[in-house]
PDB file of C-alpha atoms and ligand atoms in Angstrom:
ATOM      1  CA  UNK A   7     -38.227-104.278  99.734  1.00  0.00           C
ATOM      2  CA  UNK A   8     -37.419-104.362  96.322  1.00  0.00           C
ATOM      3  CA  UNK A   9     -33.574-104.320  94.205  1.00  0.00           C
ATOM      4  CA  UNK A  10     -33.728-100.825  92.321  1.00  0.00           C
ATOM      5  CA  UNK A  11     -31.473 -98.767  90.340  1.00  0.00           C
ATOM      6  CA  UNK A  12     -31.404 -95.102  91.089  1.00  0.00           C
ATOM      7  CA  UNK A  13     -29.082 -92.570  89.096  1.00  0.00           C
ATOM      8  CA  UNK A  14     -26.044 -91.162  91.085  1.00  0.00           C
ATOM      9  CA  UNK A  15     -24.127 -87.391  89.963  1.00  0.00           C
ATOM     10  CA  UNK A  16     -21.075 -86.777  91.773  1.00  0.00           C
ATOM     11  CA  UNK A  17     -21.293 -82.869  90.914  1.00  0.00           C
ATOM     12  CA  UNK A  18     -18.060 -80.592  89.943  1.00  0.00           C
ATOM     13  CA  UNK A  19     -17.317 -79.089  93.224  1.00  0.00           C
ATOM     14  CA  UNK A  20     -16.873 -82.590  94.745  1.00  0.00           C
ATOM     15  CA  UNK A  21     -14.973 -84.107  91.681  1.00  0.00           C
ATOM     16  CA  UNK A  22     -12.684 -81.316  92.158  1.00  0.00           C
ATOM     17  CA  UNK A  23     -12.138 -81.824  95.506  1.00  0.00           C
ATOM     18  CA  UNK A  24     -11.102 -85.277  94.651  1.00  0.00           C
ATOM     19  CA  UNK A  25     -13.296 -87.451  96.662  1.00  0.00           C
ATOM     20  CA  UNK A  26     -14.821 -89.555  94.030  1.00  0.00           C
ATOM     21  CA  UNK A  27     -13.432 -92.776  95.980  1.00  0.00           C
ATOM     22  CA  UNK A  28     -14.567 -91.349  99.220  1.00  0.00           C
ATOM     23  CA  UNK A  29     -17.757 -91.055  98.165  1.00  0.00           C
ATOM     24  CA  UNK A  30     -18.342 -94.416  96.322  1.00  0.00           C
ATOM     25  CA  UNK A  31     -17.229 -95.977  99.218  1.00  0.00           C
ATOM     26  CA  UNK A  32     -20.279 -94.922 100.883  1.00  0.00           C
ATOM     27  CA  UNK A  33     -21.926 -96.526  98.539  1.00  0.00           C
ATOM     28  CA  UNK A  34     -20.794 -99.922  98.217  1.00  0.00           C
ATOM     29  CA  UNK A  35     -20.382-100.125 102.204  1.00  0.00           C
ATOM     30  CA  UNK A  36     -23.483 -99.646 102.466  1.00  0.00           C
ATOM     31  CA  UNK A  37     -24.993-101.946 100.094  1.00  0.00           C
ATOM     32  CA  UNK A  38     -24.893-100.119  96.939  1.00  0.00           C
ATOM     33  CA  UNK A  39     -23.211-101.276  94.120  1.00  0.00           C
ATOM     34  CA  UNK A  40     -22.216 -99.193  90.826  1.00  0.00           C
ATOM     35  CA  UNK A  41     -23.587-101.225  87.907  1.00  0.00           C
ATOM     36  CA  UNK A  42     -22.808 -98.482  85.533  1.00  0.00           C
ATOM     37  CA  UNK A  43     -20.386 -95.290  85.768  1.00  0.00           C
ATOM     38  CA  UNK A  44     -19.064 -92.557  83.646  1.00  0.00           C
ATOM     39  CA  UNK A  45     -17.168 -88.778  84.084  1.00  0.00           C
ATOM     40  CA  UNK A  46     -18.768 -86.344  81.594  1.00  0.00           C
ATOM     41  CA  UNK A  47     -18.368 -82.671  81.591  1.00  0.00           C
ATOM     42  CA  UNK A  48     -22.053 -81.567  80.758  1.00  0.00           C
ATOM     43  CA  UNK A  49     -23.072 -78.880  78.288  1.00  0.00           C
ATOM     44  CA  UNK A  50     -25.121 -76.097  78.577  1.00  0.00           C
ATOM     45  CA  UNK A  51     -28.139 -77.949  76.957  1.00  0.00           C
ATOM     46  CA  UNK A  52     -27.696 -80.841  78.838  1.00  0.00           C
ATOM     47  CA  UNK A  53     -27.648 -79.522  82.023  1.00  0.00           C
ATOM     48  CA  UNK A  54     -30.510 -77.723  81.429  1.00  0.00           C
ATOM     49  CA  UNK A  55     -32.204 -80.167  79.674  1.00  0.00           C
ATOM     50  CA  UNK A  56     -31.397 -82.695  83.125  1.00  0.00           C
ATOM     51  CA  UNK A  57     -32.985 -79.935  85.253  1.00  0.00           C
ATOM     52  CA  UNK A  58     -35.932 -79.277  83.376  1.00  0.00           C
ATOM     53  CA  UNK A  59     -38.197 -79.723  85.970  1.00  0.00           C
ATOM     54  CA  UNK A  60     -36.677 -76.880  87.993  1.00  0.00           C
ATOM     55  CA  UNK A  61     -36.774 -74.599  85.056  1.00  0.00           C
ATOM     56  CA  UNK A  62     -38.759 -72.037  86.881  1.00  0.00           C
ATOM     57  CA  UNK A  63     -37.243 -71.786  90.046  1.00  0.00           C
ATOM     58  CA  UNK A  64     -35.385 -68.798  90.783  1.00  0.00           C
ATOM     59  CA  UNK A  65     -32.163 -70.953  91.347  1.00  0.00           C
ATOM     60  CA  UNK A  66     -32.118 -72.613  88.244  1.00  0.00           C
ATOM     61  CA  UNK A  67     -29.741 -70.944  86.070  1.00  0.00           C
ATOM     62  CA  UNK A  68     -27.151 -70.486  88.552  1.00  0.00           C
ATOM     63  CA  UNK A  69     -27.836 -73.787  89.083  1.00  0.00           C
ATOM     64  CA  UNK A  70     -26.840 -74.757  85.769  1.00  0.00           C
ATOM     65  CA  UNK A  71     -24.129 -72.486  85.353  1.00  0.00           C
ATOM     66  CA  UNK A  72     -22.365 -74.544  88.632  1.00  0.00           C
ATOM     67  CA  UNK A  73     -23.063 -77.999  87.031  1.00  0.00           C
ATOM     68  CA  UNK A  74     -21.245 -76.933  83.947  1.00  0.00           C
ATOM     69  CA  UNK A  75     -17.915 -75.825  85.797  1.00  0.00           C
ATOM     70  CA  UNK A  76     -16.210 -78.918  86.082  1.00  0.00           C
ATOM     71  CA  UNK A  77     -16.758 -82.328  84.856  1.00  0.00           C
ATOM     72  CA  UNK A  78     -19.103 -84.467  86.845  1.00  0.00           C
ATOM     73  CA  UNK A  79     -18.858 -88.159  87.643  1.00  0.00           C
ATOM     74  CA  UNK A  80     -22.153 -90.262  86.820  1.00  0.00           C
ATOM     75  CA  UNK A  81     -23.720 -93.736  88.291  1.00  0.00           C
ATOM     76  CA  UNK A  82     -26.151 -96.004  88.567  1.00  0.00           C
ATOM     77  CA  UNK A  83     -26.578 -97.605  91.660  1.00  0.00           C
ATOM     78  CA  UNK A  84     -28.578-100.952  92.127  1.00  0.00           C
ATOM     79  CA  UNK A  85     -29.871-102.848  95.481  1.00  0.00           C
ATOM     80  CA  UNK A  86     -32.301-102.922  97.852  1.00  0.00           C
ATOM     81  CA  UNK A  87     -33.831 -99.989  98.383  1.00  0.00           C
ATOM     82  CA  UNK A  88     -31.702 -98.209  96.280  1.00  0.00           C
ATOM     83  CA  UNK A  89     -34.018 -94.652  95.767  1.00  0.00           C
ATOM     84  CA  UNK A  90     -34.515 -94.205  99.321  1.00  0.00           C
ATOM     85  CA  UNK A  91     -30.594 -95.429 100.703  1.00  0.00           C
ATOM     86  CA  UNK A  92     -28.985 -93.136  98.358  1.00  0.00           C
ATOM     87  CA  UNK A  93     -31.020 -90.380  99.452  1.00  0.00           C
ATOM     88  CA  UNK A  94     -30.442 -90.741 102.723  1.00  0.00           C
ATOM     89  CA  UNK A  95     -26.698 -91.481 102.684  1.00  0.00           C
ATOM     90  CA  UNK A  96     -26.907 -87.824 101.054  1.00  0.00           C
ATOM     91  CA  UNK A  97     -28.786 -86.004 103.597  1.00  0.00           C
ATOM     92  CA  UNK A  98     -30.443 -83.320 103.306  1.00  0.00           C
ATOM     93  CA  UNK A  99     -30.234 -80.351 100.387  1.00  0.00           C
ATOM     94  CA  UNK A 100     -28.434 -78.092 102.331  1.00  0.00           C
ATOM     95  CA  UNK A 101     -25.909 -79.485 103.604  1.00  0.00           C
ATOM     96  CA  UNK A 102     -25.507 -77.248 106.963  1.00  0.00           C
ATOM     97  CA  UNK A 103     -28.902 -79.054 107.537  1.00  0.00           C
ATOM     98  CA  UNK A 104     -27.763 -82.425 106.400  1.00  0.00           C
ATOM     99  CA  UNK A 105     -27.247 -84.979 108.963  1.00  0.00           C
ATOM    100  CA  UNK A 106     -23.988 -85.897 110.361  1.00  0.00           C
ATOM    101  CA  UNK A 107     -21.794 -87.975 108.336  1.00  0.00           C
ATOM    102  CA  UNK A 108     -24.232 -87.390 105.407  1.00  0.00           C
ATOM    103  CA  UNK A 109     -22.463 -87.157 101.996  1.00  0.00           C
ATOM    104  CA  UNK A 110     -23.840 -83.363 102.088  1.00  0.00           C
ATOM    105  CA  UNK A 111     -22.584 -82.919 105.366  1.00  0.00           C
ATOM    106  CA  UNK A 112     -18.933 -83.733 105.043  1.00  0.00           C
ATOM    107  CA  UNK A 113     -18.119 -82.957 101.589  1.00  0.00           C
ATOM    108  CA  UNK A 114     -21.510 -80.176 100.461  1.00  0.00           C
ATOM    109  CA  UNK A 115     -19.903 -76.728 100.079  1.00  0.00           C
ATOM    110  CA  UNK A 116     -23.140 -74.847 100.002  1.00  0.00           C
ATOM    111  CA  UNK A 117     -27.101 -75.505  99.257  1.00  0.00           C
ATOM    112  CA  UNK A 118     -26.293 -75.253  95.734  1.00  0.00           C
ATOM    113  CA  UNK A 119     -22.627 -76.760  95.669  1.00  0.00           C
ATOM    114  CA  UNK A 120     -23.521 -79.932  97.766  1.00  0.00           C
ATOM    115  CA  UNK A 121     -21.506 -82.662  96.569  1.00  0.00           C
ATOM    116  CA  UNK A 122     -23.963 -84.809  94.928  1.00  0.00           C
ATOM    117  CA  UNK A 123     -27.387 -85.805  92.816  1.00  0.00           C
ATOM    118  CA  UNK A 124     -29.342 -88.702  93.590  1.00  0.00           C
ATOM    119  CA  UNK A 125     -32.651 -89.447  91.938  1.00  0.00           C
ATOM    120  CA  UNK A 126     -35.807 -88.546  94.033  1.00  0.00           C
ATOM    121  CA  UNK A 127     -38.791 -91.302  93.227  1.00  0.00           C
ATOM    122  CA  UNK A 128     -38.509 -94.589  91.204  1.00  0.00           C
ATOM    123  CA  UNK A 129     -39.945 -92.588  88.001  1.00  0.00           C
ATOM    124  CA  UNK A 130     -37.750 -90.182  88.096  1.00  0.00           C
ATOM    125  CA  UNK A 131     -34.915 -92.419  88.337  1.00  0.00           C
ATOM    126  CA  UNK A 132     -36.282 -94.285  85.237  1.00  0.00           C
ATOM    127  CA  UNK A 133     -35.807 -91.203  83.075  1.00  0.00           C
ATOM    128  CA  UNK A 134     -32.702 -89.509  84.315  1.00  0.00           C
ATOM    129  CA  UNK A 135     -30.762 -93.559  84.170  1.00  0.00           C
ATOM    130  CA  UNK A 136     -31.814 -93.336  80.575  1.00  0.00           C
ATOM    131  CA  UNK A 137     -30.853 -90.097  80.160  1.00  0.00           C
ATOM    132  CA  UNK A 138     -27.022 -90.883  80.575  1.00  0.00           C
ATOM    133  CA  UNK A 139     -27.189 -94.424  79.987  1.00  0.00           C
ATOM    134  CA  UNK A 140     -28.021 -97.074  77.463  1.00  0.00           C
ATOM    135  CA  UNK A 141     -29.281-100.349  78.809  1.00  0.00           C
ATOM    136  CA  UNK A 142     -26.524-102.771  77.208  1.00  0.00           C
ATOM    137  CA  UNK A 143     -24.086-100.218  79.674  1.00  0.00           C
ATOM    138  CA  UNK A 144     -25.528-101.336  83.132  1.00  0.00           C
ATOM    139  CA  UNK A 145     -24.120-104.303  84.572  1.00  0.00           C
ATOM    140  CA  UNK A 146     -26.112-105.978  87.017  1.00  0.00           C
ATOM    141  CA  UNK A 147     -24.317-109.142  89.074  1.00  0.00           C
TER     142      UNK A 147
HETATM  143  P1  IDP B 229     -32.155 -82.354  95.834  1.00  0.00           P
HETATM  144  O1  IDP B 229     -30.876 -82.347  95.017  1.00  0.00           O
HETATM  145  O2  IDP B 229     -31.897 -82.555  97.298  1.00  0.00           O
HETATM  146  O3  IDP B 229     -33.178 -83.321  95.284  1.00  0.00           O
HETATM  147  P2  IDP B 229     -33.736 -80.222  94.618  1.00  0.00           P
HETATM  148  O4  IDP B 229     -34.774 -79.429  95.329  1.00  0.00           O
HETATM  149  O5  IDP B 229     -34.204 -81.251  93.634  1.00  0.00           O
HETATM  150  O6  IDP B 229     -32.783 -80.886  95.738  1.00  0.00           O
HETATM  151  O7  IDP B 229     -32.778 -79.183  93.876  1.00  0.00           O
HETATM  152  C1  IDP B 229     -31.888 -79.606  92.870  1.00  0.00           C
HETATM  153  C2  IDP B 229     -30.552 -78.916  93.099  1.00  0.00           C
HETATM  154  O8  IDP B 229     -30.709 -77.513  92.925  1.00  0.00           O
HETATM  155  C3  IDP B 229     -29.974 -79.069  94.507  1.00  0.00           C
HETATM  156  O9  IDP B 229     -29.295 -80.280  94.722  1.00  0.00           O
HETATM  157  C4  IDP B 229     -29.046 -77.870  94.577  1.00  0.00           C
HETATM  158  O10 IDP B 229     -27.821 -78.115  93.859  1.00  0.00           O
HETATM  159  C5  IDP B 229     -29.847 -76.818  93.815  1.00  0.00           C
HETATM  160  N1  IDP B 229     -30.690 -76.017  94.750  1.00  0.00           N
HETATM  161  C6  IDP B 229     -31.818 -76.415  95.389  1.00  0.00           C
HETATM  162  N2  IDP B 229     -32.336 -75.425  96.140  1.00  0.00           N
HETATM  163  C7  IDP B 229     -31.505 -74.368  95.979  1.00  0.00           C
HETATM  164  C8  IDP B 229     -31.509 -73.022  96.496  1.00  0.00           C
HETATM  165  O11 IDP B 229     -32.381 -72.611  97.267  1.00  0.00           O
HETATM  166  N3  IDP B 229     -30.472 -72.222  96.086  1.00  0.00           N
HETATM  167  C9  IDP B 229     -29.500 -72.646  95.235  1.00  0.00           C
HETATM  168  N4  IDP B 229     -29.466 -73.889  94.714  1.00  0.00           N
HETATM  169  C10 IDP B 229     -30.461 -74.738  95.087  1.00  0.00           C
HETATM  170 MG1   MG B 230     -34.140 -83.327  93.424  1.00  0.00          MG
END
């Protein structure tokens, strides 16, 4: 296994339920640590412009329309594994199907409101840490 960096969105409806700490602490306990971090209320063309690649799904603009409601709090996450963990510490998309004690599962509101992002394949996680992050802001230790 190798250390990698994946990017991390907690997304409005779980910022405003104020469980930021709750849900980094899933993180580092299990081996994840934030080596970069930022809250950012998106715009339109950002959001969209994150999304791009679901730009013709039927969900998309709703889609953006929800991660533009609030602000959003944004990591990078670094360690073993880092792609894969995070995803599964998630669950699944909709979180009635996520796992138990997924982050979908106890905090996920609906398939579209479900807490969180986390990056899908290492070269997707490439782009979208660049996208919100400069390299001199990551802090690896
Ligand atoms: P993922 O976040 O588990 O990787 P994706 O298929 O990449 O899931 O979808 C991106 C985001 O779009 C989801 O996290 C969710 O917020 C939203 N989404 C996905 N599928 C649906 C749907 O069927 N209806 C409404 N929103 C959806
Ligand atoms: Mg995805």
């Amino acid at each position: 296994m190798a250390v990698e960096r994946t990017l991390s969105i907690i997304k409005p409806d779980a910022v405003a339920k104020n469980v930021i700490g709750q849900i980094y602490t899933r993180f580092e306990s299990n081996g994840l640590k934030i080596v970069a971090s930022r809250m950012k209320w998106l715009s339109q063309h950002e959001a969209e412009a994150f999304y791009a690649v679901h730009k013709e799904r039927p969900f998309f603009k709703d889609l953006v329309k929800y991660m533009i409601s609030g602000p959003v709090q944004i990591q990078v996450l670094e360690g073993e594994n880092a792609i894969m963990k995070n995803r599964e510490l998630m669950g699944a998309t909709d979180p009635a199907k996520a796992e138990k004690g997924t982050i979908r599962a106890e905090f996920g509101k609906s398939i579209e409101a479900n807490a969180v992002h986390g990056s899908d394949s290492p070269e997707t996680a490439a782009t979208e840490i660049a996208f919100f992050f400069p390299r001199m802001d990551i802090y690896s230790r």
